[in-house]
PDB file of C-alpha atoms in Angstrom:
ATOM      1  CA  MET A   1      44.599 -67.979  56.449  1.00 46.00           C
ATOM      2  CA  ALA A   2      46.611 -64.794  56.730  1.00 55.00           C
ATOM      3  CA  ARG A   3      46.069 -62.064  54.161  1.00 61.00           C
ATOM      4  CA  ARG A   4      49.323 -61.347  52.379  1.00 58.00           C
ATOM      5  CA  PRO A   5      50.045 -58.394  50.171  1.00 58.00           C
ATOM      6  CA  LYS A   6      50.264 -59.045  46.450  1.00 63.00           C
ATOM      7  CA  GLY A   7      53.781 -59.719  45.319  1.00 64.00           C
ATOM      8  CA  TYR A   8      55.749 -60.925  48.314  1.00 69.00           C
ATOM      9  CA  GLY A   9      58.749 -63.161  48.843  1.00 75.00           C
ATOM     10  CA  LEU A  10      60.932 -64.398  46.009  1.00 76.00           C
ATOM     11  CA  THR A  11      58.428 -63.397  43.321  1.00 74.00           C
ATOM     12  CA  ALA A  12      58.478 -59.788  44.506  1.00 77.00           C
ATOM     13  CA  GLU A  13      62.288 -59.745  44.559  1.00 79.00           C
ATOM     14  CA  ILE A  14      62.508 -61.096  41.004  1.00 77.00           C
ATOM     15  CA  ASN A  15      59.909 -58.620  39.733  1.00 74.00           C
ATOM     16  CA  LYS A  16      61.757 -55.771  41.425  1.00 77.00           C
ATOM     17  CA  LYS A  17      65.021 -56.760  39.711  1.00 77.00           C
ATOM     18  CA  ILE A  18      63.345 -57.070  36.305  1.00 75.00           C
ATOM     19  CA  ASN A  19      61.571 -53.725  36.677  1.00 72.00           C
ATOM     20  CA  ALA A  20      64.830 -52.049  37.738  1.00 73.00           C
ATOM     21  CA  LYS A  21      66.322 -52.937  34.333  1.00 76.00           C
ATOM     22  CA  TYR A  22      63.596 -51.085  32.426  1.00 77.00           C
ATOM     23  CA  ASP A  23      65.219 -48.187  30.566  1.00 76.00           C
ATOM     24  CA  ILE A  24      63.054 -45.309  29.328  1.00 82.00           C
ATOM     25  CA  GLU A  25      65.617 -44.338  26.659  1.00 84.00           C
ATOM     26  CA  VAL A  26      65.598 -47.854  25.168  1.00 84.00           C
ATOM     27  CA  GLU A  27      61.793 -47.818  25.254  1.00 85.00           C
ATOM     28  CA  ARG A  28      61.747 -44.407  23.521  1.00 86.00           C
ATOM     29  CA  GLU A  29      63.973 -45.713  20.687  1.00 88.00           C
ATOM     30  CA  ALA A  30      61.751 -48.769  20.198  1.00 87.00           C
ATOM     31  CA  ARG A  31      58.558 -46.690  20.329  1.00 88.00           C
ATOM     32  CA  GLU A  32      59.846 -44.128  17.836  1.00 88.00           C
ATOM     33  CA  TRP A  33      60.957 -46.925  15.466  1.00 89.00           C
ATOM     34  CA  ILE A  34      57.513 -48.558  15.589  1.00 89.00           C
ATOM     35  CA  GLU A  35      55.795 -45.187  15.071  1.00 89.00           C
ATOM     36  CA  THR A  36      58.009 -44.367  12.078  1.00 89.00           C
ATOM     37  CA  LEU A  37      57.516 -47.826  10.623  1.00 89.00           C
ATOM     38  CA  LEU A  38      53.718 -47.754  10.928  1.00 87.00           C
ATOM     39  CA  GLY A  39      53.304 -44.032  10.240  1.00 86.00           C
ATOM     40  CA  ASN A  40      51.161 -43.196  13.265  1.00 85.00           C
ATOM     41  CA  PRO A  41      51.774 -42.534  16.980  1.00 81.00           C
ATOM     42  CA  LEU A  42      51.267 -45.347  19.472  1.00 76.00           C
ATOM     43  CA  SER A  43      49.362 -43.111  21.874  1.00 74.00           C
ATOM     44  CA  ASP A  44      47.908 -39.624  22.165  1.00 68.00           C
ATOM     45  CA  ASP A  45      50.569 -38.748  24.735  1.00 68.00           C
ATOM     46  CA  SER A  46      53.813 -37.630  23.095  1.00 64.00           C
ATOM     47  CA  GLY A  47      55.862 -38.291  26.261  1.00 67.00           C
ATOM     48  CA  ASP A  48      57.388 -41.525  27.477  1.00 71.00           C
ATOM     49  CA  LEU A  49      54.894 -44.306  28.017  1.00 75.00           C
ATOM     50  CA  GLY A  50      56.826 -46.279  30.605  1.00 76.00           C
ATOM     51  CA  SER A  51      56.357 -49.951  31.310  1.00 74.00           C
ATOM     52  CA  ASP A  52      52.611 -49.658  31.947  1.00 79.00           C
ATOM     53  CA  GLY A  53      51.949 -47.562  28.845  1.00 82.00           C
ATOM     54  CA  MET A  54      53.941 -49.832  26.510  1.00 84.00           C
ATOM     55  CA  HIS A  55      52.140 -52.842  27.963  1.00 83.00           C
ATOM     56  CA  ALA A  56      48.750 -51.242  27.328  1.00 86.00           C
ATOM     57  CA  VAL A  57      49.687 -50.400  23.727  1.00 87.00           C
ATOM     58  CA  LEU A  58      51.278 -53.742  22.809  1.00 87.00           C
ATOM     59  CA  LYS A  59      49.217 -56.172  24.940  1.00 87.00           C
ATOM     60  CA  ASP A  60      46.798 -57.283  22.198  1.00 88.00           C
ATOM     61  CA  GLY A  61      49.657 -58.026  19.761  1.00 88.00           C
ATOM     62  CA  VAL A  62      48.011 -56.159  16.864  1.00 90.00           C
ATOM     63  CA  LEU A  63      50.741 -53.516  16.535  1.00 91.00           C
ATOM     64  CA  LEU A  64      53.480 -56.128  16.713  1.00 91.00           C
ATOM     65  CA  CYS A  65      51.801 -58.114  13.927  1.00 91.00           C
ATOM     66  CA  GLN A  66      51.492 -54.936  11.835  1.00 91.00           C
ATOM     67  CA  VAL A  67      55.203 -54.237  12.358  1.00 91.00           C
ATOM     68  CA  MET A  68      56.073 -57.748  11.226  1.00 91.00           C
ATOM     69  CA  ASN A  69      53.859 -57.419   8.133  1.00 91.00           C
ATOM     70  CA  ARG A  70      55.536 -54.099   7.338  1.00 90.00           C
ATOM     71  CA  LEU A  71      58.983 -55.685   7.503  1.00 89.00           C
ATOM     72  CA  GLN A  72      57.957 -58.820   5.617  1.00 89.00           C
ATOM     73  CA  PRO A  73      54.589 -58.427   3.861  1.00 89.00           C
ATOM     74  CA  GLY A  74      52.253 -61.379   4.292  1.00 88.00           C
ATOM     75  CA  SER A  75      54.232 -62.971   7.126  1.00 88.00           C
ATOM     76  CA  ILE A  76      51.132 -62.903   9.367  1.00 88.00           C
ATOM     77  CA  LYS A  77      48.027 -63.746   7.367  1.00 90.00           C
ATOM     78  CA  LYS A  78      45.266 -62.927   9.881  1.00 89.00           C
ATOM     79  CA  ILE A  79      45.502 -60.463  12.749  1.00 88.00           C
ATOM     80  CA  ASN A  80      42.811 -60.951  15.388  1.00 86.00           C
ATOM     81  CA  GLU A  81      41.077 -57.717  16.421  1.00 88.00           C
ATOM     82  CA  SER A  82      39.053 -59.486  19.116  1.00 86.00           C
ATOM     83  CA  LYS A  83      39.393 -58.430  22.766  1.00 87.00           C
ATOM     84  CA  MET A  84      39.264 -62.049  23.944  1.00 89.00           C
ATOM     85  CA  ALA A  85      42.400 -63.060  25.862  1.00 87.00           C
ATOM     86  CA  PHE A  86      43.255 -66.164  23.853  1.00 88.00           C
ATOM     87  CA  LYS A  87      42.939 -64.250  20.556  1.00 89.00           C
ATOM     88  CA  GLN A  88      45.282 -61.539  21.814  1.00 88.00           C
ATOM     89  CA  MET A  89      47.793 -64.146  22.981  1.00 90.00           C
ATOM     90  CA  GLU A  90      47.470 -65.815  19.578  1.00 92.00           C
ATOM     91  CA  ASN A  91      48.509 -62.521  17.935  1.00 91.00           C
ATOM     92  CA  ILE A  92      51.581 -62.359  20.175  1.00 91.00           C
ATOM     93  CA  SER A  93      52.475 -65.977  19.344  1.00 92.00           C
ATOM     94  CA  LYS A  94      52.101 -65.309  15.620  1.00 92.00           C
ATOM     95  CA  PHE A  95      54.424 -62.324  15.940  1.00 91.00           C
ATOM     96  CA  LEU A  96      57.044 -64.390  17.783  1.00 93.00           C
ATOM     97  CA  GLU A  97      56.913 -67.172  15.177  1.00 92.00           C
ATOM     98  CA  ALA A  98      57.164 -64.678  12.304  1.00 92.00           C
ATOM     99  CA  ALA A  99      60.114 -62.916  13.968  1.00 91.00           C
ATOM    100  CA  GLU A 100      61.975 -66.223  14.303  1.00 92.00           C
ATOM    101  CA  ARG A 101      61.304 -67.022  10.634  1.00 92.00           C
ATOM    102  CA  TYR A 102      62.606 -63.539   9.808  1.00 89.00           C
ATOM    103  CA  GLY A 103      65.912 -64.441  11.456  1.00 88.00           C
ATOM    104  CA  CYS A 104      65.669 -63.276  15.067  1.00 88.00           C
ATOM    105  CA  SER A 105      67.223 -65.573  17.617  1.00 89.00           C
ATOM    106  CA  LYS A 106      64.852 -67.323  20.002  1.00 90.00           C
ATOM    107  CA  THR A 107      66.980 -66.042  22.884  1.00 90.00           C
ATOM    108  CA  ASP A 108      66.314 -62.438  21.803  1.00 88.00           C
ATOM    109  CA  MET A 109      62.548 -62.960  21.864  1.00 91.00           C
ATOM    110  CA  PHE A 110      60.168 -63.081  24.814  1.00 90.00           C
ATOM    111  CA  GLN A 111      57.495 -65.477  26.029  1.00 90.00           C
ATOM    112  CA  THR A 112      53.856 -64.688  25.265  1.00 89.00           C
ATOM    113  CA  VAL A 113      53.069 -64.233  28.970  1.00 88.00           C
ATOM    114  CA  ASP A 114      55.957 -61.764  29.358  1.00 85.00           C
ATOM    115  CA  LEU A 115      53.935 -59.286  27.331  1.00 85.00           C
ATOM    116  CA  TYR A 116      50.352 -60.352  27.987  1.00 87.00           C
ATOM    117  CA  GLU A 117      50.695 -60.522  31.779  1.00 86.00           C
ATOM    118  CA  LYS A 118      53.396 -57.805  31.911  1.00 84.00           C
ATOM    119  CA  THR A 119      55.882 -60.055  33.670  1.00 83.00           C
ATOM    120  CA  ASN A 120      58.958 -58.962  31.684  1.00 84.00           C
ATOM    121  CA  MET A 121      58.516 -55.783  29.658  1.00 86.00           C
ATOM    122  CA  VAL A 122      62.300 -55.375  29.525  1.00 86.00           C
ATOM    123  CA  GLN A 123      62.548 -58.470  27.331  1.00 88.00           C
ATOM    124  CA  VAL A 124      59.669 -57.261  25.150  1.00 89.00           C
ATOM    125  CA  ILE A 125      61.491 -53.993  24.404  1.00 89.00           C
ATOM    126  CA  ASN A 126      64.739 -55.901  23.824  1.00 90.00           C
ATOM    127  CA  ALA A 127      62.915 -58.128  21.317  1.00 91.00           C
ATOM    128  CA  VAL A 128      61.728 -55.058  19.388  1.00 91.00           C
ATOM    129  CA  HIS A 129      65.349 -53.896  19.250  1.00 91.00           C
ATOM    130  CA  ALA A 130      66.473 -57.335  18.040  1.00 90.00           C
ATOM    131  CA  LEU A 131      63.841 -57.189  15.300  1.00 91.00           C
ATOM    132  CA  GLY A 132      65.057 -53.717  14.291  1.00 90.00           C
ATOM    133  CA  ARG A 133      68.648 -54.960  14.031  1.00 89.00           C
ATOM    134  CA  MET A 134      67.563 -57.975  12.000  1.00 89.00           C
ATOM    135  CA  ALA A 135      65.599 -55.728   9.636  1.00 88.00           C
ATOM    136  CA  GLN A 136      68.802 -53.835   8.828  1.00 86.00           C
ATOM    137  CA  LYS A 137      70.711 -57.080   8.334  1.00 86.00           C
ATOM    138  CA  ASN A 138      68.010 -58.407   5.995  1.00 83.00           C
ATOM    139  CA  GLY A 139      68.238 -55.276   3.856  1.00 82.00           C
ATOM    140  CA  PHE A 140      64.992 -53.561   4.853  1.00 83.00           C
ATOM    141  CA  ASP A 141      64.982 -50.128   3.191  1.00 84.00           C
ATOM    142  CA  GLY A 142      62.972 -48.407   5.920  1.00 81.00           C
ATOM    143  CA  PRO A 143      64.153 -46.993   9.242  1.00 82.00           C
ATOM    144  CA  GLY A 144      66.676 -48.925  11.314  1.00 80.00           C
ATOM    145  CA  LEU A 145      66.918 -49.513  15.029  1.00 83.00           C
ATOM    146  CA  GLY A 146      70.213 -49.954  16.845  1.00 77.00           C
ATOM    147  CA  PRO A 147      73.510 -51.096  15.389  1.00 76.00           C
ATOM    148  CA  LYS A 148      73.552 -53.288  12.295  1.00 75.00           C
ATOM    149  CA  GLU A 149      74.307 -56.946  12.988  1.00 74.00           C
ATOM    150  CA  SER A 150      77.473 -58.356  11.511  1.00 73.00           C
ATOM    151  CA  HIS A 151      77.627 -60.752   8.598  1.00 73.00           C
ATOM    152  CA  GLN A 152      79.733 -63.870   8.315  1.00 77.00           C
ATOM    153  CA  ASN A 153      83.283 -63.170   7.120  1.00 81.00           C
ATOM    154  CA  LYS A 154      84.493 -66.522   5.876  1.00 84.00           C
ATOM    155  CA  ARG A 155      88.139 -66.608   4.816  1.00 86.00           C
ATOM    156  CA  GLU A 156      89.891 -68.903   2.368  1.00 87.00           C
ATOM    157  CA  PHE A 157      93.611 -69.544   2.812  1.00 86.00           C
ATOM    158  CA  SER A 158      95.956 -70.868   0.150  1.00 88.00           C
ATOM    159  CA  GLU A 159      97.801 -74.131   0.662  1.00 89.00           C
ATOM    160  CA  GLU A 160     101.077 -72.206   0.988  1.00 89.00           C
ATOM    161  CA  THR A 161      99.685 -70.071   3.844  1.00 87.00           C
ATOM    162  CA  LEU A 162      98.386 -73.155   5.642  1.00 84.00           C
ATOM    163  CA  ARG A 163     101.814 -74.865   5.341  1.00 84.00           C
ATOM    164  CA  ALA A 164     103.514 -71.736   6.714  1.00 83.00           C
ATOM    165  CA  GLY A 165     101.403 -72.116   9.835  1.00 78.00           C
ATOM    166  CA  ASN A 166     103.056 -75.480  10.547  1.00 78.00           C
ATOM    167  CA  CYS A 167     106.402 -73.700  11.124  1.00 75.00           C
ATOM    168  CA  VAL A 168     105.112 -71.747  14.125  1.00 71.00           C
ATOM    169  CA  ILE A 169     106.670 -72.785  17.425  1.00 66.00           C
ATOM    170  CA  GLY A 170     104.025 -74.036  19.850  1.00 64.00           C
ATOM    171  CA  LEU A 171     105.493 -72.445  22.988  1.00 56.00           C
ATOM    172  CA  GLN A 172     105.533 -68.851  21.789  1.00 54.00           C
ATOM    173  CA  ALA A 173     104.834 -67.488  25.242  1.00 56.00           C
ATOM    174  CA  GLY A 174     108.098 -68.965  26.592  1.00 59.00           C
ATOM    175  CA  SER A 175     109.809 -72.201  27.395  1.00 62.00           C
ATOM    176  CA  ASN A 176     110.070 -74.249  30.544  1.00 63.00           C
ATOM    177  CA  LYS A 177     113.733 -75.102  29.640  1.00 65.00           C
ATOM    178  CA  GLY A 178     113.384 -78.786  30.468  1.00 66.00           C
ATOM    179  CA  ALA A 179     111.979 -78.283  33.969  1.00 67.00           C
ATOM    180  CA  SER A 180     109.633 -80.958  35.256  1.00 71.00           C
ATOM    181  CA  GLN A 181     108.018 -81.919  38.522  1.00 68.00           C
ATOM    182  CA  SER A 182     109.906 -85.174  38.952  1.00 70.00           C
ATOM    183  CA  GLY A 183     111.380 -85.563  42.424  1.00 67.00           C
ATOM    184  CA  MET A 184     109.001 -83.086  44.043  1.00 71.00           C
ATOM    185  CA  ASN A 185     107.192 -84.010  47.254  1.00 70.00           C
ATOM    186  CA  LEU A 186     104.039 -82.145  48.121  1.00 72.00           C
ATOM    187  CA  GLY A 187     102.679 -82.746  51.573  1.00 71.00           C
ATOM    188  CA  LYS A 188     103.544 -85.438  54.057  1.00 74.00           C
ATOM    189  CA  THR A 189     104.382 -88.923  52.761  1.00 73.00           C
ATOM    190  CA  ARG A 190     102.413 -91.931  53.922  1.00 73.00           C
ATOM    191  CA  ALA A 191     104.180 -93.876  56.632  1.00 75.00           C
ATOM    192  CA  ILE A 192     103.751 -97.651  56.499  1.00 77.00           C
ATOM    193  CA  LEU A 193     104.675 -99.238  59.817  1.00 76.00           C
ATOM    194  CA  ASP A 194     104.892-102.945  60.645  1.00 62.00           C
TER     195      ASP A 194
END
């Protein structure tokens, strides 16, 4: 069997596209928000961590669980400090479940393997941003991250206003002035010969 380099073919192309979307500025915003929220730096290095550094810091899920408990105290009862893989993945799963209960959309979140195996760190950072936006929407009094999400703006119309809407002409963009397609031939007609 031939020896192939790691990451070849379609998998390598997909990983390259995902990694190309990683934005250091977006990562910096998320990192600074987490540091402010928890009150301590994520690493000894004050510079940008990059994809590898953020993965190393967040891989065990402990910090994410602490963030969730800061936003909503008691949302994650037990945080596993163990270095065993399934315990770390359990922390990540608990965070994801708590974030969904908090109001984050499932489409804004990531899969457990995206973080644990570092397959999609872009989505992990985007999920932190989604959590920061949701915290603002839910009225969290601490630091915010990104723009505040909008609230529902339901409107009530009076009966008179609704009746006035019935007077609107349907063809406001113009009129066809009675034109139709009757009598038009498109293409060659079918010849029936005896």
